[in-house]
mmCIF file of C-alpha atoms in Angstrom:
data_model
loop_
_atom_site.group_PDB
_atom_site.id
_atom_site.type_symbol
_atom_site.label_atom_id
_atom_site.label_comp_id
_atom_site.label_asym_id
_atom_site.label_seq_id
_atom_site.Cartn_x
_atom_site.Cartn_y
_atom_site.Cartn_z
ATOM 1 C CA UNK A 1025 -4.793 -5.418 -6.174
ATOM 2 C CA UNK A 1026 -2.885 -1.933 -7.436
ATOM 3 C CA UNK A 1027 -4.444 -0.266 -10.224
ATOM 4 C CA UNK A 1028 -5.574 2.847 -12.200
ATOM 5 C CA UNK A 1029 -8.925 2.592 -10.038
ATOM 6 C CA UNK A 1030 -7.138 3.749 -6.865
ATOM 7 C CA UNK A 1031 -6.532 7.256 -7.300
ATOM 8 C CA UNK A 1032 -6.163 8.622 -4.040
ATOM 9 C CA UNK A 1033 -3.355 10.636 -3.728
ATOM 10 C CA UNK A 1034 -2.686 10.763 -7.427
ATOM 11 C CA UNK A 1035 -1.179 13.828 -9.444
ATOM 12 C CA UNK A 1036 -1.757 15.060 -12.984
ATOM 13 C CA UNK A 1037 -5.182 14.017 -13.630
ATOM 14 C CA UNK A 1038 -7.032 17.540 -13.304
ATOM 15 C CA UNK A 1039 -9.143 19.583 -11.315
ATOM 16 C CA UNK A 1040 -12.614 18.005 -10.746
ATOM 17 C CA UNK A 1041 -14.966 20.411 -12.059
ATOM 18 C CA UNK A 1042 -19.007 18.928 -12.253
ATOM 19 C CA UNK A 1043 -21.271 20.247 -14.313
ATOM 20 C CA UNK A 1044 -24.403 22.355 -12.339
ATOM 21 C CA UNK A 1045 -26.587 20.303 -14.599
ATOM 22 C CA UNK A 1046 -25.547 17.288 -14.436
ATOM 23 C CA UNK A 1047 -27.642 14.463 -15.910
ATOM 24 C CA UNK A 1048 -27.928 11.817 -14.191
ATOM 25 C CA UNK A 1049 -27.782 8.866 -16.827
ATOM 26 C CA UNK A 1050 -25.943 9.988 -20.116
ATOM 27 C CA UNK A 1051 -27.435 7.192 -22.540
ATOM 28 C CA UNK A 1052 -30.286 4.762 -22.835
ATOM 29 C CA UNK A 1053 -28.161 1.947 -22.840
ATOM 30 C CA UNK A 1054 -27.176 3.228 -18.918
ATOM 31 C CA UNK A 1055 -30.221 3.260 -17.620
ATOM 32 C CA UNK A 1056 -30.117 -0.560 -18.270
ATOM 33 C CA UNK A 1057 -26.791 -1.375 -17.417
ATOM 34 C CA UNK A 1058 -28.151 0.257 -13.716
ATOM 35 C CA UNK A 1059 -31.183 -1.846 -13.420
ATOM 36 C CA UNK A 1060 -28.945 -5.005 -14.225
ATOM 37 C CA UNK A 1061 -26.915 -4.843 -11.263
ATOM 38 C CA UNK A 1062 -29.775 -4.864 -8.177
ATOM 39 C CA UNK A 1063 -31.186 -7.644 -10.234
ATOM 40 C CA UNK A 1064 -28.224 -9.687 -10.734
ATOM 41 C CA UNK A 1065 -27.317 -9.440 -7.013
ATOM 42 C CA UNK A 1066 -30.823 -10.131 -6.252
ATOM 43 C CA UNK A 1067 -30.726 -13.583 -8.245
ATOM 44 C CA UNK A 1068 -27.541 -14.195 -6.616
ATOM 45 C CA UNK A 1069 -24.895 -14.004 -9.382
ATOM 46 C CA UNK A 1070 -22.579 -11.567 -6.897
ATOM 47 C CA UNK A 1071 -21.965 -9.330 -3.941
ATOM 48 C CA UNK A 1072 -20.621 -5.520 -4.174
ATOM 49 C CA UNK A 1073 -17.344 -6.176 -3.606
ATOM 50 C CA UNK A 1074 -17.058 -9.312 -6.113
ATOM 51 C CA UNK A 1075 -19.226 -6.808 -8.033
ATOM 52 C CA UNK A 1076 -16.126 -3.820 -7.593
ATOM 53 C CA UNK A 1077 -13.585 -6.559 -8.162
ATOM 54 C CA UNK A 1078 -14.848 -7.178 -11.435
ATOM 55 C CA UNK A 1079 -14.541 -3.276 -12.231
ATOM 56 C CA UNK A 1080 -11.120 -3.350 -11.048
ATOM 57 C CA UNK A 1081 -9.999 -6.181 -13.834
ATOM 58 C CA UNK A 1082 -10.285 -4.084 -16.695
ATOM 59 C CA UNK A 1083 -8.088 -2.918 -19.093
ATOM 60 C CA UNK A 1084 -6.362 0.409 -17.286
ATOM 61 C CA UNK A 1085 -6.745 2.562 -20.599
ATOM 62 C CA UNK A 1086 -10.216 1.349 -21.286
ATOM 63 C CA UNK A 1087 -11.139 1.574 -17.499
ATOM 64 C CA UNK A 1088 -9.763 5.754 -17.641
ATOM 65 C CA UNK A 1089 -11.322 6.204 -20.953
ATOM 66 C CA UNK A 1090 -14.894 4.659 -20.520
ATOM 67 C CA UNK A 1091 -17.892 6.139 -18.778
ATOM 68 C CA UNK A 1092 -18.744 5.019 -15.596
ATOM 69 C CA UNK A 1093 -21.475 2.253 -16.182
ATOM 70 C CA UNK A 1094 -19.097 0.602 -18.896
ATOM 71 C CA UNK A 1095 -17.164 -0.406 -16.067
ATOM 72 C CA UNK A 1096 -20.393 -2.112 -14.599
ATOM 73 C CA UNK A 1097 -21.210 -3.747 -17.410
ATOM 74 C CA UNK A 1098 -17.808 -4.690 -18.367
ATOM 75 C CA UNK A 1099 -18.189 -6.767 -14.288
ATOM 76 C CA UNK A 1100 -21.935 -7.640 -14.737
ATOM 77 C CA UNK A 1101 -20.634 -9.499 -18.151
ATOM 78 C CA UNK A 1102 -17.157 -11.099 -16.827
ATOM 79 C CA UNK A 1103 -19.602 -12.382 -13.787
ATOM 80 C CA UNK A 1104 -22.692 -13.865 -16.036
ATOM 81 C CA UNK A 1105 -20.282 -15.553 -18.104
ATOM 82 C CA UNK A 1106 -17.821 -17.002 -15.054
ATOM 83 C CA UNK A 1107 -21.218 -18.437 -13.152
ATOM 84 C CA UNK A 1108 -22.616 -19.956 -16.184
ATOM 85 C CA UNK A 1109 -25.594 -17.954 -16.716
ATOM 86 C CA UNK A 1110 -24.995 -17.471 -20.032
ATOM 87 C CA UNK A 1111 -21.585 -18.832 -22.838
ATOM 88 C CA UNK A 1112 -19.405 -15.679 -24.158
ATOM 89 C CA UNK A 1113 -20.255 -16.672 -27.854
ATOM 90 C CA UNK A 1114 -24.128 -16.606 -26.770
ATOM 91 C CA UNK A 1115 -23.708 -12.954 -25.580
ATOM 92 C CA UNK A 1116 -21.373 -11.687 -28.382
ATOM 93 C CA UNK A 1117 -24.082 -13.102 -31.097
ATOM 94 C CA UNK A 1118 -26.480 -11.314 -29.195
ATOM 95 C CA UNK A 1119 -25.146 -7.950 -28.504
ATOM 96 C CA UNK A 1120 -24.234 -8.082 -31.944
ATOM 97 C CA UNK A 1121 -28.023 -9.221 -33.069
ATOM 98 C CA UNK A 1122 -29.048 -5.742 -31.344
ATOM 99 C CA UNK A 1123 -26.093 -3.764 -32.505
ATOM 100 C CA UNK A 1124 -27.473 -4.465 -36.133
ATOM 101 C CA UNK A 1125 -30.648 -4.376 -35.325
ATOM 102 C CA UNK A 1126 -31.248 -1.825 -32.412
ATOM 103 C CA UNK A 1127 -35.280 -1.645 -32.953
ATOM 104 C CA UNK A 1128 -35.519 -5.702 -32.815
ATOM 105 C CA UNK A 1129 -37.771 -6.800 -29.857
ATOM 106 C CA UNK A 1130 -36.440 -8.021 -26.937
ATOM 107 C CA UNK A 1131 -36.999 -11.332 -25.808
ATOM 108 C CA UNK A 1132 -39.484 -12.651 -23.278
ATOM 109 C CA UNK A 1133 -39.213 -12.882 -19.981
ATOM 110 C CA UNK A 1134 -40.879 -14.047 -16.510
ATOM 111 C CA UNK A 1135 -41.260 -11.770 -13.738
ATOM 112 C CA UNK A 1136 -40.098 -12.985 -10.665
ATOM 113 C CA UNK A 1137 -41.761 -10.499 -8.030
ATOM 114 C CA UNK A 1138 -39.317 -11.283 -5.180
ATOM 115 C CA UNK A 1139 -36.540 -10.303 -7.400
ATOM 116 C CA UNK A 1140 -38.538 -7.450 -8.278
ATOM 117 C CA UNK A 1141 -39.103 -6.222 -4.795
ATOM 118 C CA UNK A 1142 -35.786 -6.670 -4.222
ATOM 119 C CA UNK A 1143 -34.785 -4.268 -6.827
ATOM 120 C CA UNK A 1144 -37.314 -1.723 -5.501
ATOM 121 C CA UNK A 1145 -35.914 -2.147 -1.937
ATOM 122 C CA UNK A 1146 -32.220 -2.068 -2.865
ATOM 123 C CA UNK A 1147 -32.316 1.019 -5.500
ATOM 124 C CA UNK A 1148 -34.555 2.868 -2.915
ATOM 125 C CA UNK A 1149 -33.184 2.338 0.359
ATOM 126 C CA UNK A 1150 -29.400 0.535 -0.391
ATOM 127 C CA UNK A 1151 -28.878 -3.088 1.067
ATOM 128 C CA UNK A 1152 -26.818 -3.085 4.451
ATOM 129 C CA UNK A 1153 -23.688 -4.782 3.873
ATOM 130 C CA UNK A 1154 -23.441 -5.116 8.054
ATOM 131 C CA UNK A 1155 -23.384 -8.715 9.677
ATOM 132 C CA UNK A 1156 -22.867 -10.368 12.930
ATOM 133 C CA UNK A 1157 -19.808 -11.609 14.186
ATOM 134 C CA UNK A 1158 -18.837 -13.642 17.224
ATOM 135 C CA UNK A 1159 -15.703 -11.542 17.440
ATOM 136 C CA UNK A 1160 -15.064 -9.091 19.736
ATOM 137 C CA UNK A 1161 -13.724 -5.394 18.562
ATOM 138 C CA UNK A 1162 -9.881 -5.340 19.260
ATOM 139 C CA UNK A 1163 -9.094 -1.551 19.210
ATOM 140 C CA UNK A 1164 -11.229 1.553 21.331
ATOM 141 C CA UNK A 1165 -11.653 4.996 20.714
ATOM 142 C CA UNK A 1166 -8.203 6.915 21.252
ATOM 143 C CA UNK A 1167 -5.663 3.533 20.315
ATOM 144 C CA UNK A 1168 -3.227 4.458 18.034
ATOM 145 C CA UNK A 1169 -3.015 2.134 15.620
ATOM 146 C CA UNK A 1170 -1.318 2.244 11.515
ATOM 147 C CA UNK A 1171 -2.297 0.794 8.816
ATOM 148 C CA UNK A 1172 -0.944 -3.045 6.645
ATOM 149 C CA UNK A 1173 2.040 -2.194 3.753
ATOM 150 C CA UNK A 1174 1.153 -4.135 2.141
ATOM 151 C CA UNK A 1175 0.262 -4.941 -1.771
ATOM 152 C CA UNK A 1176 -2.884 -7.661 -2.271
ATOM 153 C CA UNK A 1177 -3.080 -9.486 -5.752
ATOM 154 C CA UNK A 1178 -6.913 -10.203 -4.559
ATOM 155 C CA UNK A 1179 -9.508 -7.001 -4.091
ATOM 156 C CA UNK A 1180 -8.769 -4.836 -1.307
ATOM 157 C CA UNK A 1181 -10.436 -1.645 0.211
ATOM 158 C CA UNK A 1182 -7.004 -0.628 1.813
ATOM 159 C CA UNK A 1183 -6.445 2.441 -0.487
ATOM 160 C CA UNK A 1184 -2.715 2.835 -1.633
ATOM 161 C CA UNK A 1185 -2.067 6.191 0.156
ATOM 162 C CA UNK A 1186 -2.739 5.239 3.703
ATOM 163 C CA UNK A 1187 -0.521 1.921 3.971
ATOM 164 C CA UNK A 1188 1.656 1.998 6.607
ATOM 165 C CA UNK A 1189 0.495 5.284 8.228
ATOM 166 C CA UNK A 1190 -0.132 5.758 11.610
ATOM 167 C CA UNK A 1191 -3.527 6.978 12.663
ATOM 168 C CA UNK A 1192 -6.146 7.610 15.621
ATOM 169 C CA UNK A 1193 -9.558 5.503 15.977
ATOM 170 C CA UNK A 1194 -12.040 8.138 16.210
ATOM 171 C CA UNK A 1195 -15.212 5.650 16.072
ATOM 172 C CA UNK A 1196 -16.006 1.942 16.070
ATOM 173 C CA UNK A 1197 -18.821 1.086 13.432
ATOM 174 C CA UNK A 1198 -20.145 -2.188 13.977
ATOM 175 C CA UNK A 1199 -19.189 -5.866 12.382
ATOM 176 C CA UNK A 1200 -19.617 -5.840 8.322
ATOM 177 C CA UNK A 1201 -18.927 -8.165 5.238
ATOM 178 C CA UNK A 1202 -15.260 -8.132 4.927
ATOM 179 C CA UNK A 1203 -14.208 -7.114 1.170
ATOM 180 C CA UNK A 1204 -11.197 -8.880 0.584
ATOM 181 C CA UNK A 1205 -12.968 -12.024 2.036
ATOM 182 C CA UNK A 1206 -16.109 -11.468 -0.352
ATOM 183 C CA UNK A 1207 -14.563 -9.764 -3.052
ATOM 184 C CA UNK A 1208 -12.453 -12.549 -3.911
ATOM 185 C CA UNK A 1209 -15.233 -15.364 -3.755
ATOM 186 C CA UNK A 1210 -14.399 -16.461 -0.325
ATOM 187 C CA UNK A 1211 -17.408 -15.931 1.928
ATOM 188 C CA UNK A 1212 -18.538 -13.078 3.858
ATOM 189 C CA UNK A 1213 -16.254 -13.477 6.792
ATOM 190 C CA UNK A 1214 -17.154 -10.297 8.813
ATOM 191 C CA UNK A 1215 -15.233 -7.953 10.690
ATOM 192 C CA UNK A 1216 -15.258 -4.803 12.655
ATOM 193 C CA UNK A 1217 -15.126 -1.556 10.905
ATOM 194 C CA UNK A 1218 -13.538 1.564 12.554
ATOM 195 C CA UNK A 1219 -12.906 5.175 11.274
ATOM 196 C CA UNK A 1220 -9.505 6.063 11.754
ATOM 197 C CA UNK A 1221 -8.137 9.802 11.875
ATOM 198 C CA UNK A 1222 -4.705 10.756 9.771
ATOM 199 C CA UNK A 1223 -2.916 14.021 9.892
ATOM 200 C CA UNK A 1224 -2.312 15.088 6.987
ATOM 201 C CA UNK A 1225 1.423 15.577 7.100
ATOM 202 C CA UNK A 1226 1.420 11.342 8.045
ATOM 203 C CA UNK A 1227 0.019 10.914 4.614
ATOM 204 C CA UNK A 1228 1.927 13.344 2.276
ATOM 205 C CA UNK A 1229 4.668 14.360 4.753
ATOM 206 C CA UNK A 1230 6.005 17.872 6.161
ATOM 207 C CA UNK A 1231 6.026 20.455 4.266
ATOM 208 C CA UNK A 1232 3.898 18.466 1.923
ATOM 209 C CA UNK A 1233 0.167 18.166 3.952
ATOM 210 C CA UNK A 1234 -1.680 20.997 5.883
ATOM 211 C CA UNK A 1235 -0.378 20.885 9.756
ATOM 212 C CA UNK A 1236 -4.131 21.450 10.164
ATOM 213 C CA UNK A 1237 -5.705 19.177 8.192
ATOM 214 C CA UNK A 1238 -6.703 15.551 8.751
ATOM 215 C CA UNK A 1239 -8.481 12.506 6.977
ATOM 216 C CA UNK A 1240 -10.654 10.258 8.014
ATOM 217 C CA UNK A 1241 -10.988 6.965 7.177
ATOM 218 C CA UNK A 1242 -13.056 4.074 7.349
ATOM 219 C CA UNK A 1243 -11.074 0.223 7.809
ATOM 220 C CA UNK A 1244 -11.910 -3.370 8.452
ATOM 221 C CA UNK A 1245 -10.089 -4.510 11.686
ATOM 222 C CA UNK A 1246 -7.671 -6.867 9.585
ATOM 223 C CA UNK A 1247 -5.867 -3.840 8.077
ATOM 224 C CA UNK A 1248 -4.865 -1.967 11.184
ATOM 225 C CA UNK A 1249 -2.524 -2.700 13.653
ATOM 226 C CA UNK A 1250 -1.646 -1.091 17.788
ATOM 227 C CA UNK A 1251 0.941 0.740 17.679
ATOM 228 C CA UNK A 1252 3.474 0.220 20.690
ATOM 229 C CA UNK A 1253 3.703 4.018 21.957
ATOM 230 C CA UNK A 1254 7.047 2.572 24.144
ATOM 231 C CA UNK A 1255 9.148 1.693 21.251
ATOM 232 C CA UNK A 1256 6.922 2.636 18.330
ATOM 233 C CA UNK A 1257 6.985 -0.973 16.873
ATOM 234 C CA UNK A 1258 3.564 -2.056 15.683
ATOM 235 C CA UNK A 1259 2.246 -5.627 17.039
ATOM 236 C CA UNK A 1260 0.870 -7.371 14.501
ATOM 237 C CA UNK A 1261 -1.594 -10.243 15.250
ATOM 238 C CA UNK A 1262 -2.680 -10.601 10.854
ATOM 239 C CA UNK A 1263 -2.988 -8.782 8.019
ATOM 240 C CA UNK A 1264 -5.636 -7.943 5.469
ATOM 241 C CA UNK A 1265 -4.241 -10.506 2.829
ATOM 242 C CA UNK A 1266 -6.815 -13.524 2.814
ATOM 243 C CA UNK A 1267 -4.925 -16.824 2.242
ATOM 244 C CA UNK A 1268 -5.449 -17.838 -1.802
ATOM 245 C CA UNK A 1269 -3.306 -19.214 -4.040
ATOM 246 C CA UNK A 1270 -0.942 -16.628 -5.750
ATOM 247 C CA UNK A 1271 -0.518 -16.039 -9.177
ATOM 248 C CA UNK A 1272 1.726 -17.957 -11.519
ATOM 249 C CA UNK A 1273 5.579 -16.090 -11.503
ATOM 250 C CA UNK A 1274 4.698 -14.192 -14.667
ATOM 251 C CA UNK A 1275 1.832 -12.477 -13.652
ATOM 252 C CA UNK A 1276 2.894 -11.704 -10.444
ATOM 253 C CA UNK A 1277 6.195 -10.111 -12.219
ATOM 254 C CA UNK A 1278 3.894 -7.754 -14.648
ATOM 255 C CA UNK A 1279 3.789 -5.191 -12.183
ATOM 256 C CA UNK A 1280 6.003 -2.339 -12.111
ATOM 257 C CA UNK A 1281 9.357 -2.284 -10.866
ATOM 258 C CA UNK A 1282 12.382 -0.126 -10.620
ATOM 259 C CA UNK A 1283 14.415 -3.106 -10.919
ATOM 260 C CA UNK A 1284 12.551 -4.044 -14.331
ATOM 261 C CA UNK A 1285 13.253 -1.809 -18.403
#
C-alpha cells in the first residue's frame, strides 16, 4: 500500500539532524512496548512484515506525529485484538485501569522459558528471516532488469521511488520470506532476494540526480523484471501483487487522484 510511511524520495520534511546523545528509549512506557514485540512473535501472534503492515495502517497524521514505538504498539494492539488474544473493551478498561492508577500492580503471570529464550536470542542476535525454496534464481549478476509500476493495496517492500526504473543486479542474496506474501497473512512463500544498482539520474532524472551517484537496492525476485536490451521492452513473467481480494469500490477510490476535488 502508498502511504506517509514511504518517504523515499520525499521533499519538505527537513534535514535529518540526530542528536550526539541520543537516548536510546525516551520513556518507560518504551522500554515495554520493545520487549512486547520479540515476545509476541515468539508466542506466535505475527511475523515482521504482518508486524510492519500493522504500522503502516495508521492514521497518516498520528503515524508523522507519534514517536516511533507508538507505531509498534499501535500494530502489537490491532494484532492482539484481530487473533483473539485479548477483546478491545478488555484492553481499553485496562489501559485505562493503569492510566488512573499508574502505581497499581501488575497482574500475574507464568514464565514460559522457551518464550523467554526466544526473546534473549532474537533481541541479541536478530531472527533470520531467510528460508529455502525449491526455486531456482531467475536473474545473474550483470542482467539488466527494472523494477513492477505498480501500486499494491496489500504491504509491499517495493518503495515508491524505484517503480518502474531500470537497474543492474550487482548481487544475488539467497531465498527469504517474501513480504507481500507474509505481510498480508498469506504464508511465507519465499523468494530470491537480489541487490540491484540505480543511477541516480534513472531515479530523479537528468539534471535532477548526480551523473555519479548510484543506489543500491535490495528486491524480492517478484518485483523485477529482464529487460530486453534489443527493443528495450521488459518481459514480464509476474508481478509483486499477491492474488487477494480487493477492496470494496469506495476504499479503493479514497486515494488521491488528479481526476478527483
Amino acid at each position: 500500500m502508498n502511504g506517509v510511511f514511504d518517504l523515499g524520495g520525499t521533499d519538505g520534511l527537513g534535514p535529518v539532524d540526530p542528536s550526539d546523545s541520543e537516548p536510546v528509549f525516551r520513556a518507560e512506557w518504551e522500554k515495554t512496548v520493545f520487549a512486547m514485540y520479540p515476545a509476541c512473535v515468539g508466542a506466535g501472534y505475527f511475523g515482521i512484515d504482518q508486524f510492519r503492515h500493522g504500522t503502516e495502517k495508521m492514521d497518516p497524521a498520528t503515524y508523522l506525529s507519534s514517536p516511533y514505538y507508538q507505531h509498534w504498539l499501535h500494530s502489537i494492539e490491532a494484532h492482539v485484538i484481530e487473533i483473539g488474544a485479548i477483546e478491545a473493551d478488555e484492553l481499553a478498561r485496562r489501559t485505562r485501569h493503569y492510566l488512573d492508577n499508574p502505581d497499581a500492580p501488575l497482574p500475574e503471570h507464568s514464565q514460559r522459558q522457551e518464550l523467554l529464550d526466544f526473546v534473549d536470542i532474537a533481541v541479541s542476535a536478530g531472527a533470520s528471516a531467510a528460508r529455502r525454496t525449491s526455486k531456482q534464481p531467475r536473474f545473474t549478476v550483470g542482467d539488466k532488469v527494472r523494477t513492477a509500476h505498480v501500486s499494491p493495496f496489500g504491504h509491499t517492500r517495493l518503495a515508491r521511488y524505484i517503480r518502474g526504473k531500470q537497474a543492474v543486479v550487482v548481487a544475488h542474496r539467497g531465498s527469504f520470506i517474501y513480504p507481500d506474501s507474509a505481510g498480508n497473512g498469506l504464508g511465507d512463500a519465499p523468494e530470491h532476494v537480489y541487490t540491484i544498482k540505480f543511477t541516480s539520474e534513472e531515479l530523479w532524472g537528468k539534471g535532477f540526480g548526480d551523473p555519479n551517484a548510484s543506489v543500491c537496492f535490495d528486491v524480492w525476485d517478484p518485483y523485477v523484471e529482464l529487460v530486453d536490451e534489443e527493443n528495450g521492452a521488459t518481459a514480464w513473467v509476474q508481478g509483486p501483487q499477491v492474488k487477494k481480494k480487493l477492496p470494496p469500490a469506495s476504499r479503493r477510490w479514497s486515494r488521491c487522484s488528479s481526476k478527483r476535488g
